[in-house]
Tab-separated table of C-alpha atoms in Angstrom:
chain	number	residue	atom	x	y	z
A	23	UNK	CA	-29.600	127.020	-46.045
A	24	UNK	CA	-26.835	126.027	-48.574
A	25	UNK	CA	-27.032	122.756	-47.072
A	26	UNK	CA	-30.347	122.315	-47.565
A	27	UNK	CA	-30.690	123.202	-51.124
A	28	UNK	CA	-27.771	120.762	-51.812
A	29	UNK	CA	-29.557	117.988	-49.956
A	30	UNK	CA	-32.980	119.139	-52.104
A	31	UNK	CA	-31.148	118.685	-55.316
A	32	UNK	CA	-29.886	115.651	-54.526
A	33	UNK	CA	-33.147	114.528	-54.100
A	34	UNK	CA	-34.290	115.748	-57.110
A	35	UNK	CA	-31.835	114.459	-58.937
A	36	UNK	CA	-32.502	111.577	-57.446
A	37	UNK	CA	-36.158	111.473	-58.520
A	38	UNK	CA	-35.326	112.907	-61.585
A	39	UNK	CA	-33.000	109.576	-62.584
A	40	UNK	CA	-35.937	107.529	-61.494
A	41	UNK	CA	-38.259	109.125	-63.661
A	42	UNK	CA	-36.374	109.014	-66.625
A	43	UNK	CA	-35.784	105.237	-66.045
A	44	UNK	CA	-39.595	104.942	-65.182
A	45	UNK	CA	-40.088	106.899	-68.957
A	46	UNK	CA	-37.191	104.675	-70.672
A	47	UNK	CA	-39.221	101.313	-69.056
A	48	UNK	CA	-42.680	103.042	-70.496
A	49	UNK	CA	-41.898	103.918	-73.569
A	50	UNK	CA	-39.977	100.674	-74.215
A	51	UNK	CA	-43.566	98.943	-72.951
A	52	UNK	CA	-45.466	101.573	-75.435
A	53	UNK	CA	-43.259	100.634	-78.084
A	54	UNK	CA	-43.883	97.030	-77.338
A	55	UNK	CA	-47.638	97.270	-77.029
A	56	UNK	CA	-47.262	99.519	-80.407
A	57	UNK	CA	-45.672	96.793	-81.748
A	58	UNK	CA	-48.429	93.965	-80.789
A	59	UNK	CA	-50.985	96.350	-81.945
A	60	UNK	CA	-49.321	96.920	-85.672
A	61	UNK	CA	-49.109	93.072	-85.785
A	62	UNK	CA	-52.139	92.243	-84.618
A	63	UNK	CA	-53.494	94.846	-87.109
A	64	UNK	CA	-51.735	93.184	-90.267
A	65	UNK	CA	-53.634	89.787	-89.413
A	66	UNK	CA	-57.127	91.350	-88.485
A	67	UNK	CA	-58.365	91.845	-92.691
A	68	UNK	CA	-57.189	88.169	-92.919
A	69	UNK	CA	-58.773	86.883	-89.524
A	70	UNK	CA	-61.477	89.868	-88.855
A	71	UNK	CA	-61.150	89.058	-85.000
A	72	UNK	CA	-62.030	92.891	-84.735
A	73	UNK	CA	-65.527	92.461	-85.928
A	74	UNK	CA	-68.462	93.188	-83.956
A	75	UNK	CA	-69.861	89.768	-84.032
A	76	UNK	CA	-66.686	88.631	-82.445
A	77	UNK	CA	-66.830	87.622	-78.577
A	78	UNK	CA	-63.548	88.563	-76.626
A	79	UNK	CA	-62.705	86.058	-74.437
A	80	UNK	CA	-60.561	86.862	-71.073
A	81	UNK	CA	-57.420	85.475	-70.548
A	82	UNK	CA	-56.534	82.930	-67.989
A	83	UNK	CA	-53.876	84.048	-65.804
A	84	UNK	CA	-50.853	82.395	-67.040
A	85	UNK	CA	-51.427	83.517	-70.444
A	86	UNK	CA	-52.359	87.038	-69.275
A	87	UNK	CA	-49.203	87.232	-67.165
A	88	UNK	CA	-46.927	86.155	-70.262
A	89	UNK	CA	-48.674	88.871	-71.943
A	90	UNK	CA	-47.520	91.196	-69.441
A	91	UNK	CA	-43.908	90.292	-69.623
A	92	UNK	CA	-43.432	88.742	-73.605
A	93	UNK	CA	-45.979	91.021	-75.148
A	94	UNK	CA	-44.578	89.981	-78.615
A	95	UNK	CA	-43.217	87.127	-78.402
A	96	UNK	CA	-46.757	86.148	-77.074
A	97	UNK	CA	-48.410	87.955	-80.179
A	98	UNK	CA	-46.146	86.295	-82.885
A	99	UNK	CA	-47.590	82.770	-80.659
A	100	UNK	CA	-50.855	83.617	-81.522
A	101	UNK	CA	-50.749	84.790	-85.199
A	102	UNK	CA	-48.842	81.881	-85.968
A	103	UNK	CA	-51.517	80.035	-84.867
A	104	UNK	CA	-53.847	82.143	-86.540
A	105	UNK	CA	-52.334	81.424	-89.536
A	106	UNK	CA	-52.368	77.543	-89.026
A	107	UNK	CA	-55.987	77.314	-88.293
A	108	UNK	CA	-56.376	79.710	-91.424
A	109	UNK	CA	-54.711	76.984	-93.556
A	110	UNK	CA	-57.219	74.618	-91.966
A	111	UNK	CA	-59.995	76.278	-92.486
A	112	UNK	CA	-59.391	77.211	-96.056
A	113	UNK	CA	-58.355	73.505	-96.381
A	114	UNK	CA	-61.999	72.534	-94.860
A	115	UNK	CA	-63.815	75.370	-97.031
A	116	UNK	CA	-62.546	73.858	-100.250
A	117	UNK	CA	-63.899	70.174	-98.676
A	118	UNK	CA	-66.651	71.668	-97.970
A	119	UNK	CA	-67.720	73.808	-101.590
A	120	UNK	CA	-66.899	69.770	-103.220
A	121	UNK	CA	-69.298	68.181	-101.070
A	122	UNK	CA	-71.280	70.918	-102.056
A	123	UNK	CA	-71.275	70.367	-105.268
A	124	UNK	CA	-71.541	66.361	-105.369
A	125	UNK	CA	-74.449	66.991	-102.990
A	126	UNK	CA	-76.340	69.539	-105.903
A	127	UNK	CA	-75.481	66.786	-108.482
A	128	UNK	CA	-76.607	64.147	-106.724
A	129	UNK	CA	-79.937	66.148	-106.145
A	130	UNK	CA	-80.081	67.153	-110.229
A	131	UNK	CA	-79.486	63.032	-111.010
A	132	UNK	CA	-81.281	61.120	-108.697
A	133	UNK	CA	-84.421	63.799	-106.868
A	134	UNK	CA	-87.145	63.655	-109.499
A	135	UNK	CA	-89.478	65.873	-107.909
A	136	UNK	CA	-88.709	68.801	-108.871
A	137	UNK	CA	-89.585	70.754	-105.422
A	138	UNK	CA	-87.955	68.861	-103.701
A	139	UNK	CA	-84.839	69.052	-105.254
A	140	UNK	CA	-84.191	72.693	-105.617
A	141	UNK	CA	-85.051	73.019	-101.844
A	142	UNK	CA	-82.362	70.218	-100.943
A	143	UNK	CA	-79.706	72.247	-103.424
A	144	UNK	CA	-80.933	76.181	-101.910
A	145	UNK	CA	-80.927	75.092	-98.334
A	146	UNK	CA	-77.325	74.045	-98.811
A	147	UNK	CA	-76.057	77.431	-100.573
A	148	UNK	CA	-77.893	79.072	-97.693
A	149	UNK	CA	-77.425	77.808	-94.377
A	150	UNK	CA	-74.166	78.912	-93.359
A	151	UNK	CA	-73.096	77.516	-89.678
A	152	UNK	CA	-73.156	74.357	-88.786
A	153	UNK	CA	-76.431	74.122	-86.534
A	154	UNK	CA	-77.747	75.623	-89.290
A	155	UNK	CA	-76.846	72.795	-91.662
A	156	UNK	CA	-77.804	70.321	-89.004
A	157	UNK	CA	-81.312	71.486	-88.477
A	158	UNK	CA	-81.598	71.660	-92.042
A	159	UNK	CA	-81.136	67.983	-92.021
A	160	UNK	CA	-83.367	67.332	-89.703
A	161	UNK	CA	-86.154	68.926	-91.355
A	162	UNK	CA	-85.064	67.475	-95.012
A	163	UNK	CA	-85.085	63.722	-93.343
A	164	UNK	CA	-88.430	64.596	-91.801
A	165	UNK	CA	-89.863	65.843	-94.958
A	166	UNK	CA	-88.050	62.719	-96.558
A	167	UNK	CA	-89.912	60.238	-94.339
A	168	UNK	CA	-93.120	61.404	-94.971
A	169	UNK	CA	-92.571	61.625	-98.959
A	170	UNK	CA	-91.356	58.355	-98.622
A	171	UNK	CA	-94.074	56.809	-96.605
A	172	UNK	CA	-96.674	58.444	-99.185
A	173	UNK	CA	-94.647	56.880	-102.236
A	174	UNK	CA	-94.681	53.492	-100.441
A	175	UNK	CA	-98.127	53.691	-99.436
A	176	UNK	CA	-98.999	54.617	-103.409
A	177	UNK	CA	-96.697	51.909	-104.577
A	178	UNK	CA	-98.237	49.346	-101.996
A	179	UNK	CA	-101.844	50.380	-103.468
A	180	UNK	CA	-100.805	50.159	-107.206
A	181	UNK	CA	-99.182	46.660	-106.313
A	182	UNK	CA	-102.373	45.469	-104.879
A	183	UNK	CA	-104.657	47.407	-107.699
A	184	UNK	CA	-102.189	45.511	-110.435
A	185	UNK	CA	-102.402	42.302	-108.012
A	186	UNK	CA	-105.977	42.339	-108.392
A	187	UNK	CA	-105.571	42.805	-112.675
A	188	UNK	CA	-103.308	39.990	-112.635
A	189	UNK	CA	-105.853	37.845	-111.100
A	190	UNK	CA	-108.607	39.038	-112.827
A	191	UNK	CA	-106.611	37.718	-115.956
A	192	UNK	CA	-105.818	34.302	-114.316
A	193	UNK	CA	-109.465	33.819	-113.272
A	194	UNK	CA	-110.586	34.615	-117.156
A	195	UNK	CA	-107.630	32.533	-118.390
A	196	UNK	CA	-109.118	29.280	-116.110
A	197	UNK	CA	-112.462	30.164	-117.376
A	198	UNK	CA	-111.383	30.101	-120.717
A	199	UNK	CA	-109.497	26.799	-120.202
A	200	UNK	CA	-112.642	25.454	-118.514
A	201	UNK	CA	-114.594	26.670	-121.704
A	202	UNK	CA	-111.961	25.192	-124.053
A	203	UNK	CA	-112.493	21.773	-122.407
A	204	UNK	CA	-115.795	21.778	-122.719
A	205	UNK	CA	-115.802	21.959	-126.374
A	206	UNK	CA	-115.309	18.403	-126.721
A	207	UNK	CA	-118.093	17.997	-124.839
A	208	UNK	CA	-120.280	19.814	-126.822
A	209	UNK	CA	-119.633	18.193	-130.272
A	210	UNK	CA	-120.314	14.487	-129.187
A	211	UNK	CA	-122.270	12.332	-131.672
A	212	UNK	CA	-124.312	9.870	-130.484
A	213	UNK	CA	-124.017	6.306	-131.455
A	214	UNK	CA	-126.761	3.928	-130.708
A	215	UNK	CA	-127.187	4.346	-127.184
A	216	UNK	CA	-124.175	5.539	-126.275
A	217	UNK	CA	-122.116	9.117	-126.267
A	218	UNK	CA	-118.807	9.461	-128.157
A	219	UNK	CA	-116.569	11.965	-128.101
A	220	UNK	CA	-114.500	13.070	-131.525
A	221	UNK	CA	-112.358	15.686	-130.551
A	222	UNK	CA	-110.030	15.826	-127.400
A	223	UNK	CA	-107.941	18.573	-126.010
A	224	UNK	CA	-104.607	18.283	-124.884
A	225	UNK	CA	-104.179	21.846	-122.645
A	226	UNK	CA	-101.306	22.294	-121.180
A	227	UNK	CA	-101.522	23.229	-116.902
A	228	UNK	CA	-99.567	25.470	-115.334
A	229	UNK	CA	-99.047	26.136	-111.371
A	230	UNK	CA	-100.668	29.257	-110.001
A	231	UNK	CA	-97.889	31.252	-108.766
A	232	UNK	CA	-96.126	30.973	-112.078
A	233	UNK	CA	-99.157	31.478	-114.437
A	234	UNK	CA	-99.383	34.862	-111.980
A	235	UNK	CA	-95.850	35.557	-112.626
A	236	UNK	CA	-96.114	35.260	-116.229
A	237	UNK	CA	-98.984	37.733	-116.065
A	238	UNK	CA	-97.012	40.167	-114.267
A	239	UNK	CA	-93.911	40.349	-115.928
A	240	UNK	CA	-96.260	40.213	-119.777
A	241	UNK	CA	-97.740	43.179	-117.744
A	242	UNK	CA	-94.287	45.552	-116.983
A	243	UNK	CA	-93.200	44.348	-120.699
A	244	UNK	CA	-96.371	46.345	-122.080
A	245	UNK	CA	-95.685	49.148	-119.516
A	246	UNK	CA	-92.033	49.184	-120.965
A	247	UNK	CA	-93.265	49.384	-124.658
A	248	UNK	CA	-95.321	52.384	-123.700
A	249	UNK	CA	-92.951	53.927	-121.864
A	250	UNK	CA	-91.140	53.911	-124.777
A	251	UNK	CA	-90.898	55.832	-128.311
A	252	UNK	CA	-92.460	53.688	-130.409
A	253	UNK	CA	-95.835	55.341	-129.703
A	254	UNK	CA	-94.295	58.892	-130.218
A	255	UNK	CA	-95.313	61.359	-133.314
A	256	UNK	CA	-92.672	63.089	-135.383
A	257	UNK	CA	-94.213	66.497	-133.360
A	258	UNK	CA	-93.589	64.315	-129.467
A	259	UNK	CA	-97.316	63.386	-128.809
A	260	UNK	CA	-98.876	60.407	-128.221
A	261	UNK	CA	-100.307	58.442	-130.577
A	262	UNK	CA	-103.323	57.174	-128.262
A	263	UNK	CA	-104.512	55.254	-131.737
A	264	UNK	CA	-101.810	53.396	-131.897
A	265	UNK	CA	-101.210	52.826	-128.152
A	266	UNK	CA	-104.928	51.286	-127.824
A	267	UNK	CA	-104.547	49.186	-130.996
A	268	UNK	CA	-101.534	47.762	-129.058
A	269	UNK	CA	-102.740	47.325	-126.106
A	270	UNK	CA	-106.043	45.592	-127.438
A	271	UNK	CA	-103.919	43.447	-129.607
A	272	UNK	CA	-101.691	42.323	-126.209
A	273	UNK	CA	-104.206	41.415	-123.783
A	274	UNK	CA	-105.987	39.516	-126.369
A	275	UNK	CA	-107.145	35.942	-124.668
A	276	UNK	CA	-105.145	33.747	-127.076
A	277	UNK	CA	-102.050	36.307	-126.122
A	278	UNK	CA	-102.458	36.118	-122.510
A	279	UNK	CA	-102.998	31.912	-122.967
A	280	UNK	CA	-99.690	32.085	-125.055
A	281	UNK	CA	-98.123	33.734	-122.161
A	282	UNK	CA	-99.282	31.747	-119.580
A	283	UNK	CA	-98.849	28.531	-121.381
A	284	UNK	CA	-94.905	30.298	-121.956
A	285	UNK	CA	-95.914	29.145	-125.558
A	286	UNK	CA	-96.547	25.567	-125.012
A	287	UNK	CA	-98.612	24.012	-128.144
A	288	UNK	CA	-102.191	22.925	-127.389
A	289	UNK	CA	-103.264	19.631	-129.274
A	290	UNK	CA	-106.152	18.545	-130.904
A	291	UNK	CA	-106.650	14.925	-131.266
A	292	UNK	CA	-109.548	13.462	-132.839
A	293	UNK	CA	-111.448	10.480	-133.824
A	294	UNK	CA	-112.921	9.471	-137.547
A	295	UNK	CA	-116.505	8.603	-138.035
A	296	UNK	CA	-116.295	5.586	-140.214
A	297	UNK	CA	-118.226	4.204	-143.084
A	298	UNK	CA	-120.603	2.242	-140.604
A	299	UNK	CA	-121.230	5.321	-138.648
A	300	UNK	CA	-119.567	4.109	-135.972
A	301	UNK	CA	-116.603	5.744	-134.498
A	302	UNK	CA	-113.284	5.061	-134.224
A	303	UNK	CA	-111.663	3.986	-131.228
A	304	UNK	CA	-108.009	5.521	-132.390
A	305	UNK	CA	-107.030	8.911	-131.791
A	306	UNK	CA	-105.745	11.005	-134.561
A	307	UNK	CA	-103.309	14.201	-133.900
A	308	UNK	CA	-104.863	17.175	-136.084
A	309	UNK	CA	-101.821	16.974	-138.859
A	310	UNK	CA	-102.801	13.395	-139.434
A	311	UNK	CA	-106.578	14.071	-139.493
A	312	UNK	CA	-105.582	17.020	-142.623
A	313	UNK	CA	-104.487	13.804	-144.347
A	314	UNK	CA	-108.227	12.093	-144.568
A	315	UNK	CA	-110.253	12.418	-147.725
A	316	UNK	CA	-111.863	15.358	-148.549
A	317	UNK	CA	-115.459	15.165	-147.042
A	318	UNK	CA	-113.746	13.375	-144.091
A	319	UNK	CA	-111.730	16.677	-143.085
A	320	UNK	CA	-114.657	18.765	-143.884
A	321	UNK	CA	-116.626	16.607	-141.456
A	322	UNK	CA	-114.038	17.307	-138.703
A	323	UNK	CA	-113.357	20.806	-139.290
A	324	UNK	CA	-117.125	21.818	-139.483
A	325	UNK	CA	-118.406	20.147	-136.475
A	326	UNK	CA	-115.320	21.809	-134.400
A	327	UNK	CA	-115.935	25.026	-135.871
A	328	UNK	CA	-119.549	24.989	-134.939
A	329	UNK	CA	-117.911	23.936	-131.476
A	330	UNK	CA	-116.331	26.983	-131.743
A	331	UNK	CA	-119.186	28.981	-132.998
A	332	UNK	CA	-121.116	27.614	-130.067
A	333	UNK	CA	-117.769	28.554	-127.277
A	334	UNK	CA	-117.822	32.659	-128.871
A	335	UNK	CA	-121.467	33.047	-128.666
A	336	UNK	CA	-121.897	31.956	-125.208
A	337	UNK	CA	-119.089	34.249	-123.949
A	338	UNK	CA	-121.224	37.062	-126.145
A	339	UNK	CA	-124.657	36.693	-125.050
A	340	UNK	CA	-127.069	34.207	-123.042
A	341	UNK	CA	-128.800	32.235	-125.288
A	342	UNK	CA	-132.243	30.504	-124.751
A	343	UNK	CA	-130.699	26.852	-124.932
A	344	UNK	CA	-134.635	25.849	-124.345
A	345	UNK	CA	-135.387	26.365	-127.766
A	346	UNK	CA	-134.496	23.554	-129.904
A	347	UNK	CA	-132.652	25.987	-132.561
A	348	UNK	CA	-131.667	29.937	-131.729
A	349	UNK	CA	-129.110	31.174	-134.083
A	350	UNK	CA	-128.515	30.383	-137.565
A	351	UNK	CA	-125.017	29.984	-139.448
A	352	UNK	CA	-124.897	30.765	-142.505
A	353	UNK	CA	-122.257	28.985	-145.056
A	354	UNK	CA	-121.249	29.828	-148.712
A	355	UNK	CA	-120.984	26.164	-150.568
A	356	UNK	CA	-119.536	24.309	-147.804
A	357	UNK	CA	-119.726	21.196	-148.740
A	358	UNK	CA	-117.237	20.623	-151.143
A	359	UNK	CA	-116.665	17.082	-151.668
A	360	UNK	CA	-118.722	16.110	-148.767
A	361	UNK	CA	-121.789	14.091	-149.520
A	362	UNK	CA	-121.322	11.085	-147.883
A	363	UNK	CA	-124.024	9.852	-144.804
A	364	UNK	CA	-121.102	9.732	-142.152
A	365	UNK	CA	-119.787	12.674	-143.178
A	366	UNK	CA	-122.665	14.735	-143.078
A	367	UNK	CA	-124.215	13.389	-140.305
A	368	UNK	CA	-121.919	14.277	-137.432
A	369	UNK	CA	-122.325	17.613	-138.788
A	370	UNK	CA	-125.489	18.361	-138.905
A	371	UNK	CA	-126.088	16.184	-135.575
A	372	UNK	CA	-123.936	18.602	-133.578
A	373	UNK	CA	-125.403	21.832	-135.045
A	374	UNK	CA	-128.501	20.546	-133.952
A	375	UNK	CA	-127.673	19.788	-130.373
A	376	UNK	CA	-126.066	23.057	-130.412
A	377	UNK	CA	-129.300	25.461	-131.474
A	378	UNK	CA	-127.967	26.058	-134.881
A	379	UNK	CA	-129.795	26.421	-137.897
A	380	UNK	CA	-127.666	25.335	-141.087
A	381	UNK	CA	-128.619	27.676	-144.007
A	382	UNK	CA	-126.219	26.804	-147.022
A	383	UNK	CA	-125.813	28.398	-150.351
A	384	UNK	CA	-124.051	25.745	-152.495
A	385	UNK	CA	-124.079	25.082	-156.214
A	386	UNK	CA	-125.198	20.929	-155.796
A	387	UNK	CA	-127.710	19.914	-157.579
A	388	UNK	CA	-130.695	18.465	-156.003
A	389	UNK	CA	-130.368	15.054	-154.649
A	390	UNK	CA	-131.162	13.085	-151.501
A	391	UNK	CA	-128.675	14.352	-149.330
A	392	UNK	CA	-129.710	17.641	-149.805
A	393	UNK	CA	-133.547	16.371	-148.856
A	394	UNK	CA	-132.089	14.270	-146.195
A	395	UNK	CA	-130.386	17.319	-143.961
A	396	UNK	CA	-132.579	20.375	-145.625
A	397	UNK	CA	-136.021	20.218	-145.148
A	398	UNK	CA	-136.749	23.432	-146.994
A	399	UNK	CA	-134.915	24.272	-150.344
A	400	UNK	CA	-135.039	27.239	-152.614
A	401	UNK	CA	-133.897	26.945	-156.112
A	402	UNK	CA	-132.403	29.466	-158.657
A	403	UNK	CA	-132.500	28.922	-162.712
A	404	UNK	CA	-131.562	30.418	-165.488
A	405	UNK	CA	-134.142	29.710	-168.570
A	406	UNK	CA	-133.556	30.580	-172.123
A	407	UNK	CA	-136.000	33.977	-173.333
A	408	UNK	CA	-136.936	35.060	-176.722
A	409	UNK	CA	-133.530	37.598	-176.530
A	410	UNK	CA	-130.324	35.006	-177.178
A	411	UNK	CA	-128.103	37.221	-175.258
A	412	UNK	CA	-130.502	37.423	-172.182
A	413	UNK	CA	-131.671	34.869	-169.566
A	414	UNK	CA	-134.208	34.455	-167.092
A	415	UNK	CA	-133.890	33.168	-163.558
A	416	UNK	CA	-136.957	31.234	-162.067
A	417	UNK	CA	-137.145	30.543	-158.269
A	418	UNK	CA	-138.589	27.797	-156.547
A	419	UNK	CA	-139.680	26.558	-153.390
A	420	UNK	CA	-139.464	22.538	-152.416
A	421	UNK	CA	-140.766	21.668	-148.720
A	422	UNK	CA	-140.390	18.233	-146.847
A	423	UNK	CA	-143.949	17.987	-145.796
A	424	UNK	CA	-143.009	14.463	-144.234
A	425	UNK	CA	-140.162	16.176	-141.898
A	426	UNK	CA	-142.694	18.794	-140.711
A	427	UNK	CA	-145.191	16.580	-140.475
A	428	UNK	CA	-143.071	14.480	-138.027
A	429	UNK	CA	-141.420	16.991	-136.424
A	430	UNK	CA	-143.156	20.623	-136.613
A	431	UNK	CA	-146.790	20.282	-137.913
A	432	UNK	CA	-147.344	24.233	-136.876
A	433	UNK	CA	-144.243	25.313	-139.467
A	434	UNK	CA	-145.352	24.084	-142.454
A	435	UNK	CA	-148.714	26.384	-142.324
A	436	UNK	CA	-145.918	29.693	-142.266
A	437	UNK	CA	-143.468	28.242	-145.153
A	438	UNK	CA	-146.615	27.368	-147.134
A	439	UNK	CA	-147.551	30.514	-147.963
A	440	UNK	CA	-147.064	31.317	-151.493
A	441	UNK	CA	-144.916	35.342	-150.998
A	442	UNK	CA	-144.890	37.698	-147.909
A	443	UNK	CA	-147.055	40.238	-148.396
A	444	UNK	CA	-145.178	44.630	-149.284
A	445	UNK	CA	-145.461	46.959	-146.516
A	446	UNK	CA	-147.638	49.436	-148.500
A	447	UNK	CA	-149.136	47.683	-151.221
């Protein structure tokens, strides 16, 4: 029996050794894990790998069986690299908060609409991952396209509505060329049998394309001006008044000509009606024509401003060229010191092939070459009265029967008459 309880502790002994060495190798594993766990704790408010969003991912076998045996050693591997890719990301954060920014200032400097740009600069504050950012893109370049391909469609249909202005003006610029050159046309005397010409006009061409060109950039100048301040109150608004008196005083025909021509000079060369009533066969330039006599510049200068006359009031109104006179121009003393036959009658010649009806009111006298070109003539007097201080005016009426006689039998009835008749006498 001794024996056996000798043998028994032994054994337990035994065991007993075992199990203390089993509870030293434990508790130096606890104190490890403990260990781990305290430094794994200090990093997790840095790292927040214990947060529920966080996936746990297994480890492969070699790295969980150098867990098992360098439990720390293993854990001060991994913070380290926790730490690293801290630093990175950190590093990347602050790259990421100045792109940030240049990306809100380059939507504040260079995205006018307004929309537009406060939904580029929110949807950057708020998407937060990456495939969030990236399908943010995709929808902003999307949204981009189609804004753009409205804005180019709207540009290509102002181009062609400003396209179509532009040659608008070049048609009307042609037409007035065409009506310019006609002029001369218009204000030929006749000479015996033949036609001559007195005035010719030296208009300068231009080629399409540029004349076009010219339009449009004269066109984005006056877009520029209004764009501008100039046509801003002291109070910011608008001054339409002013804008419109511009703008009517810019696309003027003589303006647009000036722009088209690029401010080339358009001559006017003319020929003198001599003595004999013949014309001459030299050309004069305009300055050396201002250098004639008196009633020989008058001459010139009336029959191209009845040219001229005659070039408005066709762009005005359609006029019954059937009848042999139309319109009537009226002139205060125009004669000056014209009184000569050659003088007078290229004048009154081209008003006559024009429609015009010459009334004058000058201060000559009677004489024949107011008979000759003015078949009726009223008269105005003053006559002494019984009062020294006052006068009387008489009127009278002279007719030249023989020119109506010759020429309008059925007019001389009407001007006979002695007064017109009041309304309600």
């Amino acid at each position: 029996m001794k024996q056996e309880l000798g043998s028994k502790e032994e054994e337990l002994l035994e065991r007993k050794a075992y199990l203390d060495q089993e509870l030293a190798r434990l508790t130096k594993e606890l104190q490890n894990l403990e260990e781990s766990e305290r430094g794994l704790d200090r990093f997790d408010e840095g790292h927040h790998f214990l947060a529920p969003d966080i996936v746990a991912e297994d480890l492969h076998s070699a790295s969980l069986l150098d867990f098992s045996y360098n439990r720390k050693s293993f854990v001060k591997r991994m913070t380290d690299e926790l730490t690293s890719e801290k630093q990175i990301v950190e590093i990347e954060k602050k790259e990421v908060e100045r792109a940030k920014r240049k990306f809100r200032d380059f939507c504040s400097n260079h995205i006018s609409d307004i929309k537009l740009q406060q939904m580029a600069a929110i949807g950057v504050e708020v998407k937060q991952t990456y495939q969030d950012i990236n399908e943010f893109k995709k929808n902003m370049i999307i949204r981009i396209e189609k804004i753009s391909n409205y804005a180019n469609e709207h540009i290509r249909k102002s181009d062609e509505d400003l396209q179509l202005y532009i040659n608008q003006i070049h048609t009307h610029l042609l037409t007035v060329v065409d009506g310019l050159k006609q002029i001369p046309k218009k204000t030929r005397v006749k000479v015996e049998d033949d036609w001559k010409q007195i005035f010719s006009f030296a208009i300068p061409e231009w080629q399409e394309e540029v004349g076009k060109m010219r339009i449009r950039d004269y066109i984005e100048w006056i877009l520029g001006q209004l764009e501008s301040d100039r046509f801003k109150t002291n109070e910011g608004s608008t001054d339409d008044g002013k804008v419109r008196k511009e703008i009517e005083m810019w696309l003027q025909s003589k303006q647009l000509l000036q722009i088209v021509l690029s401010n080339e000079v358009m001559k006017v060369n003319c020929r003198k009606v001599t003595n004999d009533n013949k014309v001459s066969t030299r050309s004069y330039s305009w300055e050396q024509s201002n250098v004639w006599s008196g009633g020989e510049k008058w001459s010139k200068n009336m029959t191209l401003f009845l040219g001229i006359l005659n070039y408005v009031a066709e762009k005005k109104q359609h006029l019954e060229v059937n009848m042999k006179r139309h319109r009537a121009v009226i002139l205060d003393n125009p004669f000056g010191k014209a009184s000569s036959e050659h003088v007078l009658s290229p004048v009154f010649f081209v008003a006559e092939q024009l429609g015009f009806q010459i009334i004058a009111l000058t201060a000559h006298a009677e004489g024949k070459f107011l008979q000759d070109y003015f078949p009726v003539i009223y008269s105005c007097r003053l006559r002494a009265s019984i009062d020294a201080n006052k006068k009387v005016m008489t009127k009278e009426k002279w007719l030249h029967h023989a020119y109506f006689q010759d020429h309008e039998p059925k007019t001389i009835e009407r001007l006979g008459e002695s007064e017109q008749l009041a309304l309600f006498e």
